[in-house]
Structure formats: structure tokens, C-alpha cells
Amino acid sequence: MSKFVLSCCSTVDLNPDWMKKKNINYICFNYTVDGVPYKDDMGVSVKTADLHKRMLDGADAKTSQVSVGEYIEYFTSFLQEGNDIIHCTLSTGISGTYSSACQAAEILKEQFPERKIYIVDSLEASSGYGLFMDKLSDLKNNGMDFEELYKWAEEHRLYVNHWFFSSDLTFFIRGGRVSKTAGAIGKVLSICPLLNVDYMGRLISREKIRTKKKAILRMAEKMEELADKGLDYSDKVFISNSDPEGARALADLISERFPKISGKVEIFDIGATIGCHTGPGTVALFFWGKKRED
């Protein structure tokens, strides 16, 4: 059985302790605030709440994906130790980092012809991507071999369901994802757009819901509709957020409606890369369920 590492990007929006516990390696995305560079290191350098406060105060926040050169340096450290690599990237529907990782892997084949580097487009984002990696870690730790795990990842990536809303449209408007007119109307009417990640890993607006309370209820309804009954709700449910109050309310509702997963609803902060685009007021729910087909 080959020796290998499981790897991803920091945009899984978990936390460093979780990653260490699950033996998942990661490389950090990059972002700048008013031109000052930072690493998206899961809140170690800058807390999400502090980043959003600066953004609300007018700071200009921009993100950039991992470069080919950064991937080469990162992968090389594992290859030199005799490891093969399974690296899963943030969805191609959101970022071009998959292409950069593939280019790096291709370059490194010449230097390490005896090693294998498999790059997986996760088609996931934020803690949905984290939920996917958490499962891959469990399978690896339970003895699944390199080739089997890569195949499993490719075959099961669309079974992680992503649903989220935002009660603050400021940065959706600023980023052009919501028009100024629609945003102004949305603010007056307390509209919370309900979005999901589709089968191509893209963010898609699905419904317009009035009030945060109703949006939280609608996400629980989506889980009732789409969650994998075959799992008997025994798998973990992850929530990422930039709205702690809303996240806690959703977690309590999920625990109430799905008692068999009570205590397994994990709450994480939205990381800097995703947070630079969504801003405050976002709550996202991730669970294993029906395959995404639209």
C-alpha cells in the first residue's frame, strides 16, 4: 500500500485544530485588505469578525488563489518524503485554483516520476468542502487505500448539499452579484436570498425569502427534503457563518428536527476568502444528501 497524504486548500473553512486532528494538510489562499497581503489561515492571523468590521468601515478586500509556484513548493515537501498526494481543490465554479494545482502536478511529474499526484475538483465550497474532506479523512484513517480514496472522492463529491442565505446584501451589491436596485429593495423588504451550490460547483440563487427567521426555517426544510435517509442522519452536519446568532438558531433547529444528529452539528466561521465576497450576515448549511443534479 502506497504512502500518501490527503490535502486541500484553507477555503474548507474549518479550523487548524480540526485539520490537525483529522490529519488533513492544507495550503492557504491569499487576500489583501487595503493592499496589505494576508494568508487565509482559518482565522489565525485575522478573525472573520475583524475582517468584516474593516470591510464595513470601507476597507478594500480582494482575494487571490494559490499560484502554480506556491503549489509546486507545497507539493514538493510531501513528494521528497516519499508520499503520493490526493489534493482536493475549491470548486472550479468559484475559483481557478484547480487549474493551478493541475499545472503544478504536471510539472512535478518530471522531477518525481515514481510518485502520483491526483487533483480532485471538489465542486464544494466553505465548510461543505470541509465536510467532504472530513469524510475523506475518516475513510483514509479507516484503511481505504490511495486509488480507492481518489475514486471515492470523484464519485461522491456531488452528494454534499450546500444551502445558505445572507441577511446583509452590502457585499453582494458591492461585488456585482446583486444589482444596486435589487439590493435596495431587498434591504427595505428584509429579503434574504437563498442560494446553493449546483452540480457544476457554482453559486446559484434559488429563492428570495423575507426575514432571516424564515430563511433559517427554509434551510431546515431543505435538509428534510434532501438529506440522505440512508445515512439515518448519523453523519455530521456542518454550518459556516458570519452571523453567530443565526448560526446558533439554525443549529438548534436542525438538532430539534433531526434528533439522531443532535450534538453533531458543528459550527465554524466563514474564512477570509469566502468572507471577502459574502461579508457579514451569512449562514450556510452543509449535509450529505441527494446528488446535486441541477
CSV table of C-alpha atoms in Angstrom, one decimal, residues 9-11 27-33 36-42 51 61-71 90 95 97 100 271-274 276-277:
chain,number,residue,atom,x,y,z
A,9,CYS,CA,-7.0,24.4,0.4
A,10,SER,CA,-7.7,26.6,3.5
A,11,THR,CA,-11.0,27.5,2.0
A,27,ILE,CA,-2.3,25.3,1.6
A,28,CYS,CA,-3.5,28.8,2.3
A,29,PHE,CA,-5.3,31.1,-0.2
A,30,ASN,CA,-4.2,34.8,-0.2
A,31,TYR,CA,-6.1,38.0,0.2
A,32,THR,CA,-5.3,41.7,0.7
A,33,VAL,CA,-7.0,44.4,2.8
A,36,VAL,CA,-1.8,44.7,2.7
A,37,PRO,CA,-1.3,40.9,2.0
A,38,TYR,CA,-2.6,38.2,4.3
A,39,LYS,CA,-2.9,34.4,4.3
A,40,ASP,CA,-6.3,32.9,4.6
A,41,ASP,CA,-5.2,30.8,7.5
A,42,MET,CA,-8.6,30.0,9.0
A,51,LEU,CA,-12.1,41.5,8.7
A,61,ALA,CA,-10.6,43.5,0.4
A,62,LYS,CA,-9.5,41.3,-2.5
A,63,THR,CA,-8.7,37.6,-2.8
A,64,SER,CA,-6.3,35.6,-4.9
A,65,GLN,CA,-6.0,31.9,-5.4
A,66,VAL,CA,-2.9,29.7,-4.8
A,67,SER,CA,-0.4,30.2,-7.6
A,68,VAL,CA,1.3,27.4,-9.6
A,69,GLY,CA,4.6,28.2,-7.9
A,70,GLU,CA,3.1,28.0,-4.4
A,71,TYR,CA,1.6,24.6,-5.3
A,90,LEU,CA,-12.1,24.6,-4.0
A,95,SER,CA,-12.1,29.6,-8.4
A,97,THR,CA,-7.2,27.1,-8.3
A,100,SER,CA,-3.1,25.9,-11.0
A,271,GLY,CA,-13.0,32.1,6.2
A,272,ALA,CA,-11.4,35.2,4.7
A,273,THR,CA,-11.6,34.1,1.1
A,274,ILE,CA,-15.3,33.4,1.1
A,276,CYS,CA,-14.4,38.8,1.5
A,277,HIS,CA,-17.2,38.2,-1.0
